[in-house]
Short mmCIF file of C-alpha atoms in Angstrom, two decimals:
data_model
loop_
_atom_site.label_atom_id
_atom_site.label_comp_id
_atom_site.label_asym_id
_atom_site.label_seq_id
_atom_site.Cartn_x
_atom_site.Cartn_y
_atom_site.Cartn_z
CA TRP A 3 202.62 53.14 94.77
CA ARG A 4 200.49 51.00 97.04
CA ASN A 5 198.87 54.14 98.39
CA TRP A 6 197.74 55.04 94.87
CA TYR A 7 197.14 51.86 92.91
CA GLY A 8 195.17 49.57 95.14
CA LYS A 9 194.46 48.87 98.77
CA LYS A 10 196.72 46.19 100.24
CA THR A 11 195.07 43.23 101.98
CA ASP A 12 196.58 40.33 103.92
CA GLY A 13 196.38 38.15 100.83
CA GLY A 14 196.91 40.61 98.00
CA TYR A 15 195.29 43.78 96.77
CA CYS A 16 191.74 44.96 96.61
CA GLY A 17 190.08 45.92 93.37
CA GLY A 18 189.65 49.55 92.32
CA ASP A 19 186.29 49.64 94.07
CA GLY A 20 187.93 48.71 97.39
CA THR A 21 186.30 45.28 97.56
CA GLU A 22 188.55 42.47 98.69
CA ILE A 23 188.96 39.98 95.87
CA MET A 24 189.15 36.60 97.61
CA ALA A 25 189.86 34.93 100.91
CA VAL A 26 193.40 35.39 102.20
CA LYS A 27 194.52 31.75 101.97
CA GLN A 28 193.65 31.44 98.28
CA ILE A 29 195.72 34.32 96.94
CA LEU A 30 199.19 33.45 95.61
CA SER A 31 202.00 35.92 96.23
CA ASN A 32 203.60 35.12 92.86
CA CYS A 33 200.54 35.57 90.66
CA LYS A 34 199.17 39.05 89.84
CA ILE A 35 196.62 40.63 87.51
CA LEU A 36 197.00 44.26 86.42
CA TYR A 37 194.10 45.77 84.48
CA GLY A 38 192.80 49.17 83.44
CA ASN A 39 193.07 51.86 80.78
CA ASP A 40 196.31 53.45 81.99
CA SER A 41 199.05 51.54 80.16
CA VAL A 42 201.80 53.70 81.73
CA THR A 43 200.69 52.80 85.24
CA ILE A 44 200.38 49.12 84.34
CA GLY A 45 203.96 49.14 83.07
CA LEU A 46 205.30 50.91 86.15
CA ARG A 47 203.42 48.66 88.56
CA ARG A 48 204.64 45.60 86.70
CA GLU A 49 208.25 46.70 87.19
CA GLU A 50 207.68 47.49 90.86
CA ILE A 51 206.01 44.13 91.52
CA ILE A 52 208.98 42.35 89.96
CA ARG A 53 211.50 44.33 92.04
CA ASP A 54 209.54 43.80 95.25
CA TYR A 55 209.01 40.09 94.73
CA PHE A 56 212.67 39.39 93.93
CA HIS A 57 213.97 41.88 96.52
CA GLY A 58 215.52 44.30 94.06
CA GLU A 59 216.75 41.76 91.55
CA ILE A 60 215.44 41.81 87.98
CA PRO A 61 215.46 38.25 86.61
CA GLU A 62 214.73 37.22 83.04
CA VAL A 63 211.32 38.51 81.90
CA THR A 64 209.35 36.70 79.20
CA VAL A 65 206.45 38.64 77.67
CA LEU A 66 203.81 36.58 75.88
CA ASP A 67 201.75 38.76 73.56
CA SER A 68 198.00 38.56 73.03
CA PRO A 69 196.12 36.35 72.45
CA GLY A 70 198.35 33.42 73.46
CA ASN A 71 197.19 29.86 74.12
CA TYR A 72 197.27 27.36 76.96
CA ASP A 73 200.15 25.31 75.50
CA LEU A 74 202.30 28.42 75.18
CA TYR A 75 201.51 29.61 78.71
CA ARG A 76 202.13 26.19 80.25
CA SER A 77 205.40 25.66 78.39
CA TYR A 78 206.91 28.81 79.88
CA LEU A 79 205.46 28.37 83.37
CA GLU A 80 206.26 24.65 83.69
CA GLY A 81 209.39 24.62 81.55
CA GLN A 82 211.13 27.32 83.53
CA SER A 83 210.27 25.67 86.83
CA LEU A 84 212.17 22.52 85.85
CA PHE A 85 215.40 24.49 85.99
CA ALA A 86 214.43 26.28 89.22
CA ALA A 87 215.57 29.56 87.65
CA LYS A 88 214.13 32.86 88.85
CA THR A 89 211.97 34.17 86.06
CA VAL A 90 208.96 36.32 85.26
CA VAL A 91 206.26 35.35 82.78
CA VAL A 92 204.03 38.22 81.64
CA MET A 93 200.85 37.24 79.78
CA GLU A 94 199.34 40.22 77.97
CA ASN A 95 195.58 40.24 77.34
CA PRO A 96 195.13 36.47 77.70
CA PHE A 97 192.46 35.18 75.34
CA PHE A 98 190.35 33.50 78.03
CA ILE A 99 189.69 36.78 79.89
CA LYS A 100 187.40 38.26 77.25
CA ARG A 101 185.44 35.17 76.23
CA PRO A 102 184.13 32.01 77.94
CA PRO A 103 185.42 28.51 77.01
CA LYS A 104 183.81 27.45 73.73
CA ASP A 105 183.43 23.80 74.72
CA LYS A 106 184.10 21.23 77.45
CA LYS A 107 187.60 20.54 76.14
CA GLU A 108 188.60 24.19 76.42
CA GLU A 109 187.04 24.40 79.89
CA ASN A 110 189.19 21.46 81.00
CA GLU A 111 192.26 23.15 79.51
CA PHE A 112 191.46 26.29 81.48
CA ASN A 113 191.07 24.34 84.72
CA GLY A 114 194.37 22.60 84.03
CA PHE A 115 196.03 25.96 83.50
CA ILE A 116 194.70 27.22 86.83
CA ASN A 117 196.21 24.14 88.50
CA VAL A 118 199.56 25.04 86.92
CA LEU A 119 199.33 28.49 88.51
CA LYS A 120 198.53 26.97 91.90
CA GLU A 121 201.63 24.78 91.68
CA LEU A 122 204.10 27.48 90.61
CA THR A 123 207.41 27.39 92.45
CA PRO A 124 208.43 30.54 94.37
CA ASP A 125 211.11 31.17 91.73
CA ILE A 126 208.48 32.00 89.12
CA LEU A 127 206.37 35.16 89.09
CA ALA A 128 203.31 35.17 86.80
CA ILE A 129 201.77 38.51 85.82
CA PHE A 130 198.65 39.00 83.70
CA THR A 131 197.99 42.39 82.12
CA VAL A 132 194.59 43.33 80.72
CA ASP A 133 193.86 46.47 78.71
CA GLY A 134 190.60 47.96 79.96
CA ALA A 135 188.06 46.75 82.48
CA LEU A 136 188.08 43.28 83.98
CA ASP A 137 184.62 41.71 83.96
CA LYS A 138 184.59 40.06 87.37
CA ARG A 139 181.27 38.37 86.65
CA THR A 140 182.69 35.83 84.20
CA LYS A 141 183.71 32.39 85.38
CA ALA A 142 187.24 32.80 83.99
CA SER A 143 187.80 36.06 85.88
CA LYS A 144 186.31 34.72 89.11
CA THR A 145 188.51 31.62 88.94
CA LEU A 146 191.65 33.59 88.12
CA LEU A 147 190.92 36.06 90.91
CA SER A 148 190.61 33.16 93.33
CA VAL A 149 194.35 32.56 93.02
CA CYS A 150 195.78 35.92 91.83
CA GLY A 151 195.97 39.29 93.51
CA SER A 152 194.64 42.10 91.32
CA GLU A 153 195.08 45.85 90.91
CA GLU A 154 193.19 48.34 88.78
CA CYS A 155 195.39 50.86 86.96
CA SER A 156 193.04 53.37 85.38
CA LEU A 157 193.30 56.95 84.23
CA LEU A 158 191.82 59.59 86.49
CA ALA A 159 188.67 61.50 85.67
CA PRO A 160 189.53 65.18 85.07
CA ARG A 161 187.49 66.25 88.12
CA GLU A 162 189.75 64.08 90.33
CA GLY A 163 193.10 65.37 89.06
CA ALA A 164 193.52 68.46 91.23
CA SER A 165 192.51 66.59 94.41
CA VAL A 166 194.98 63.79 93.68
CA MET A 167 197.77 66.24 92.93
CA ALA A 168 197.06 68.23 96.10
CA ARG A 169 197.13 65.01 98.14
CA MET A 170 200.44 63.97 96.59
CA LEU A 171 201.92 67.33 97.54
CA MET A 172 200.45 67.06 101.05
CA ASP A 173 202.10 63.64 101.45
CA CYS A 174 205.39 65.44 100.75
CA GLY A 175 204.69 68.00 103.47
CA LYS A 176 203.47 70.74 101.13
CA ARG A 177 200.24 72.75 101.31
CA VAL A 178 198.54 74.05 98.17
CA GLU A 179 197.36 77.64 98.60
CA PRO A 180 193.76 78.51 97.57
CA GLU A 181 194.71 80.37 94.38
CA ALA A 182 197.04 77.57 93.33
CA ARG A 183 194.34 74.96 94.00
CA ALA A 184 191.84 76.88 91.86
CA TYR A 185 194.46 77.17 89.12
CA MET A 186 195.01 73.40 89.18
CA GLU A 187 191.28 72.65 89.17
CA GLU A 188 190.55 74.88 86.21
CA VAL A 189 193.28 73.49 83.97
CA ILE A 190 193.32 69.81 84.95
CA GLY A 191 189.54 69.72 84.88
CA SER A 192 189.59 70.56 81.18
CA TRP A 193 191.79 67.62 80.20
CA GLU A 194 190.57 64.50 78.43
CA THR A 195 192.67 62.02 80.45
CA ILE A 196 195.06 62.16 83.42
CA SER A 197 197.64 59.60 84.45
CA ARG A 198 198.73 59.27 88.10
CA PRO A 199 202.41 58.63 87.26
CA PHE A 200 202.52 61.86 85.27
CA LEU A 201 201.00 63.80 88.17
CA GLN A 202 203.50 62.21 90.56
CA THR A 203 206.42 63.20 88.33
CA GLU A 204 205.21 66.80 88.21
CA CYS A 205 204.66 66.84 91.99
CA ASP A 206 208.23 65.68 92.55
CA LYS A 207 209.41 68.59 90.40
CA ILE A 208 207.26 71.08 92.34
CA VAL A 209 208.60 69.80 95.67
CA LEU A 210 212.18 70.29 94.50
CA MET A 211 211.47 73.83 93.33
CA ALA A 212 209.61 74.70 96.55
CA GLY A 213 212.62 73.80 98.65
CA ASN A 214 211.99 74.62 102.31
CA ARG A 215 208.77 76.49 101.57
CA THR A 216 205.69 74.70 102.86
CA GLY A 217 203.12 76.55 100.78
CA ILE A 218 202.67 75.93 97.05
CA SER A 219 201.61 79.18 95.39
CA LYS A 220 199.99 79.85 92.04
CA LYS A 221 203.14 81.70 90.98
CA LEU A 222 205.25 78.64 91.77
CA LEU A 223 202.98 76.41 89.67
CA GLU A 224 203.21 78.83 86.76
CA CYS A 225 207.02 78.69 86.94
CA ALA A 226 207.29 74.96 87.61
CA LEU A 227 204.79 73.72 85.06
CA PRO A 228 204.79 75.98 82.01
CA GLU A 229 204.03 73.19 79.51
CA TYR A 230 201.97 71.02 81.82
CA MET A 231 199.64 73.83 82.87
CA ASP A 232 199.74 75.39 79.39
CA GLN A 233 199.69 79.07 80.29
CA GLY A 234 199.15 79.94 76.62
CA ILE A 235 195.53 78.82 76.64
CA PHE A 236 194.83 80.99 79.71
CA LYS A 237 195.94 84.20 78.04
CA PHE A 238 194.33 83.18 74.78
CA THR A 239 190.97 82.48 76.46
CA ASP A 240 191.10 85.86 78.23
CA ALA A 241 191.52 87.55 74.82
CA LEU A 242 188.71 85.46 73.35
CA ILE A 243 186.31 86.32 76.17
CA ALA A 244 187.14 90.01 75.67
CA LYS A 245 186.51 89.55 71.90
CA ASN A 246 189.97 90.91 71.18
CA ALA A 247 189.99 89.79 67.54
CA SER A 248 193.53 90.94 66.73
CA ALA A 249 195.04 89.05 69.70
CA VAL A 250 193.01 85.94 68.92
CA MET A 251 194.02 85.94 65.24
CA GLU A 252 197.66 86.59 66.09
CA ASN A 253 197.93 83.70 68.56
CA THR A 254 195.56 81.02 67.22
CA ASP A 255 198.29 79.23 65.24
CA HIS A 256 200.61 79.24 68.27
CA VAL A 257 197.97 77.75 70.61
CA PHE A 258 196.24 75.30 68.25
CA THR A 259 199.38 73.68 66.89
CA ASP A 260 198.11 70.17 66.09
CA VAL A 261 195.10 67.88 66.45
CA SER A 262 195.74 66.90 70.07
CA GLU A 263 196.32 70.51 71.16
CA THR A 264 193.20 71.62 69.28
CA ILE A 265 191.05 69.01 71.02
CA LYS A 266 192.51 69.83 74.44
CA ASN A 267 192.28 73.60 74.08
CA LEU A 268 188.78 73.59 72.62
CA GLY A 269 187.86 71.42 75.59
CA PHE A 270 189.24 74.08 77.92
CA ILE A 271 187.32 76.84 76.12
CA SER A 272 184.13 74.74 76.18
CA ALA A 273 184.48 74.20 79.93
CA LYS A 274 184.91 77.93 80.48
CA PHE A 275 181.86 78.92 78.40
CA ARG A 276 179.78 76.10 79.88
CA LYS A 277 180.36 77.49 83.37
CA ILE A 278 179.40 80.97 82.19
CA LYS A 279 176.23 79.59 80.59
CA ILE A 280 175.33 77.80 83.85
CA LEU A 281 175.98 80.96 85.87
CA LYS A 282 173.89 83.19 83.59
CA GLU A 283 170.98 80.78 83.28
CA MET A 284 170.75 80.00 86.98
CA GLN A 285 171.04 83.67 87.95
CA ARG A 286 168.23 84.45 85.50
CA ASN A 287 166.11 81.87 87.31
CA HIS A 288 167.10 83.29 90.74
CA ALA A 289 168.85 80.14 91.94
CA PRO A 290 170.65 80.43 95.29
CA LEU A 291 174.39 81.09 95.16
CA PRO A 292 175.53 77.73 96.66
CA GLN A 293 173.44 75.89 94.08
CA ILE A 294 175.00 77.89 91.22
CA GLN A 295 178.52 77.27 92.51
CA LYS A 296 177.87 73.55 92.85
CA ALA A 297 176.39 73.29 89.35
CA ALA A 298 179.34 75.21 87.88
CA GLY A 299 181.84 73.06 89.77
CA VAL A 300 183.41 76.03 91.55
CA THR A 301 184.85 75.07 94.91
CA ASN A 302 186.59 78.22 96.20
CA GLN A 303 186.23 81.99 96.23
CA TRP A 304 189.19 82.68 93.96
CA ALA A 305 187.71 80.56 91.16
CA TRP A 306 184.26 82.08 91.74
CA LYS A 307 185.55 85.64 91.44
CA ASN A 308 187.31 84.74 88.20
CA LEU A 309 184.12 83.19 86.81
CA GLU A 310 182.11 86.29 87.73
CA LYS A 311 184.75 88.48 86.06
CA ASP A 312 184.64 86.45 82.84
CA ALA A 313 180.83 86.40 82.86
CA ARG A 314 180.74 90.21 82.71
CA PHE A 315 182.14 90.05 79.17
CA VAL A 316 179.98 87.17 77.91
CA SER A 317 176.22 87.14 77.48
CA GLU A 318 174.18 84.00 77.92
CA GLU A 319 173.54 84.02 74.16
CA ASP A 320 177.29 84.32 73.48
CA ALA A 321 178.05 81.35 75.70
CA GLU A 322 175.34 79.25 74.07
CA TRP A 323 176.58 80.25 70.60
CA MET A 324 180.15 79.22 71.40
CA LEU A 325 179.16 75.83 72.83
CA LEU A 326 176.91 75.07 69.86
CA ASN A 327 179.54 76.09 67.31
CA ILE A 328 182.30 74.09 68.97
CA PHE A 329 179.99 71.08 68.78
CA GLU A 330 179.32 71.82 65.09
CA TYR A 331 183.07 72.19 64.49
CA HIS A 332 183.74 68.69 65.88
CA TRP A 333 180.81 67.29 63.92
CA GLY A 334 182.15 68.93 60.76
CA ILE A 335 185.51 67.23 61.25
CA ARG A 336 183.78 63.84 61.26
CA GLU A 337 181.85 64.79 58.12
CA GLY A 338 184.95 66.12 56.39
CA SER A 339 183.64 69.65 55.94
CA ALA A 340 184.80 71.52 59.01
CA GLN A 341 185.57 75.21 59.17
CA THR A 342 188.97 76.10 60.62
CA VAL A 343 189.44 76.93 64.31
CA LYS A 344 190.54 80.43 63.33
CA GLU A 345 187.30 81.00 61.39
CA LEU A 346 185.23 79.76 64.34
CA LEU A 347 186.96 82.03 66.84
CA LEU A 348 186.93 85.06 64.54
CA ARG A 349 183.18 84.68 64.04
CA TYR A 350 182.75 84.77 67.82
CA CYS A 351 184.89 87.89 68.18
CA MET A 352 182.82 89.67 65.54
CA ARG A 353 179.53 89.02 67.33
CA LYS A 354 177.86 92.23 68.50
#
């Protein structure tokens, strides 16, 4: 986990940007801040921190929900220490993180709370969790970071997913073959959000299925990850690009099963047509090949050949029409007057 969720320093962890938080002597080993938009990762890291700190034991864990108050926090941190019992106090989205003290009295209460943290006994582990970004410019954050180690637990950008997955597999002694890497890039790159723990779970499954084989092939990924890689949208998009109206109409309800699948799969189709539009437009303007490949986000020959193949069936006007109509479809949903996905796709197939 430490390889993926923050760089370890002598006094704690670095932030997500790799910058060391505070001087070594100021960071407490039993006071941590976990922040970011990946709630799954925050939960997993919280459990690992507890196991590591108490050497495999899981003591009593008290979770104090947002927003909390200083009296509540102090009662659990100081009260437990009187009995010298091993315990964990988790403070979720503490109120003072998002806003400054409203007056001098509250500022003194905050300073008193920080002193309580500094005086925690080794039997007590304090963990703060914050949903979203941590504004390190505020006085409260700076002060808290002066005594607590911190880790950012954020979702990956889609463009990072394939690289992270390939690195995870490489750490397990596996090498992703070019076709498999292109396959991963195309699918993962179309997703809205990606969680590291999910990728790690899938990598563990791939490693087990690969057995003694060092290379990870495209065929292996297709067998190992049928739901994760969603092969259905691949075949469906091929039929759509070919304007095979009967195949598209027959399979639309099986591919676009609910709201989340519709958003994800329309995102995949948009990404495909956007690349074709880029290719056609830049070729029309006689751009050099490396520049076209960079703009389209194509990093290997296998993916480039597939893009060229798809582009033979789609005109620049077709690609532009599809992108515009997908945008209008989403806009129509917000306005309450959207056409159905099936109507949108059928209209494309019927274009001359």
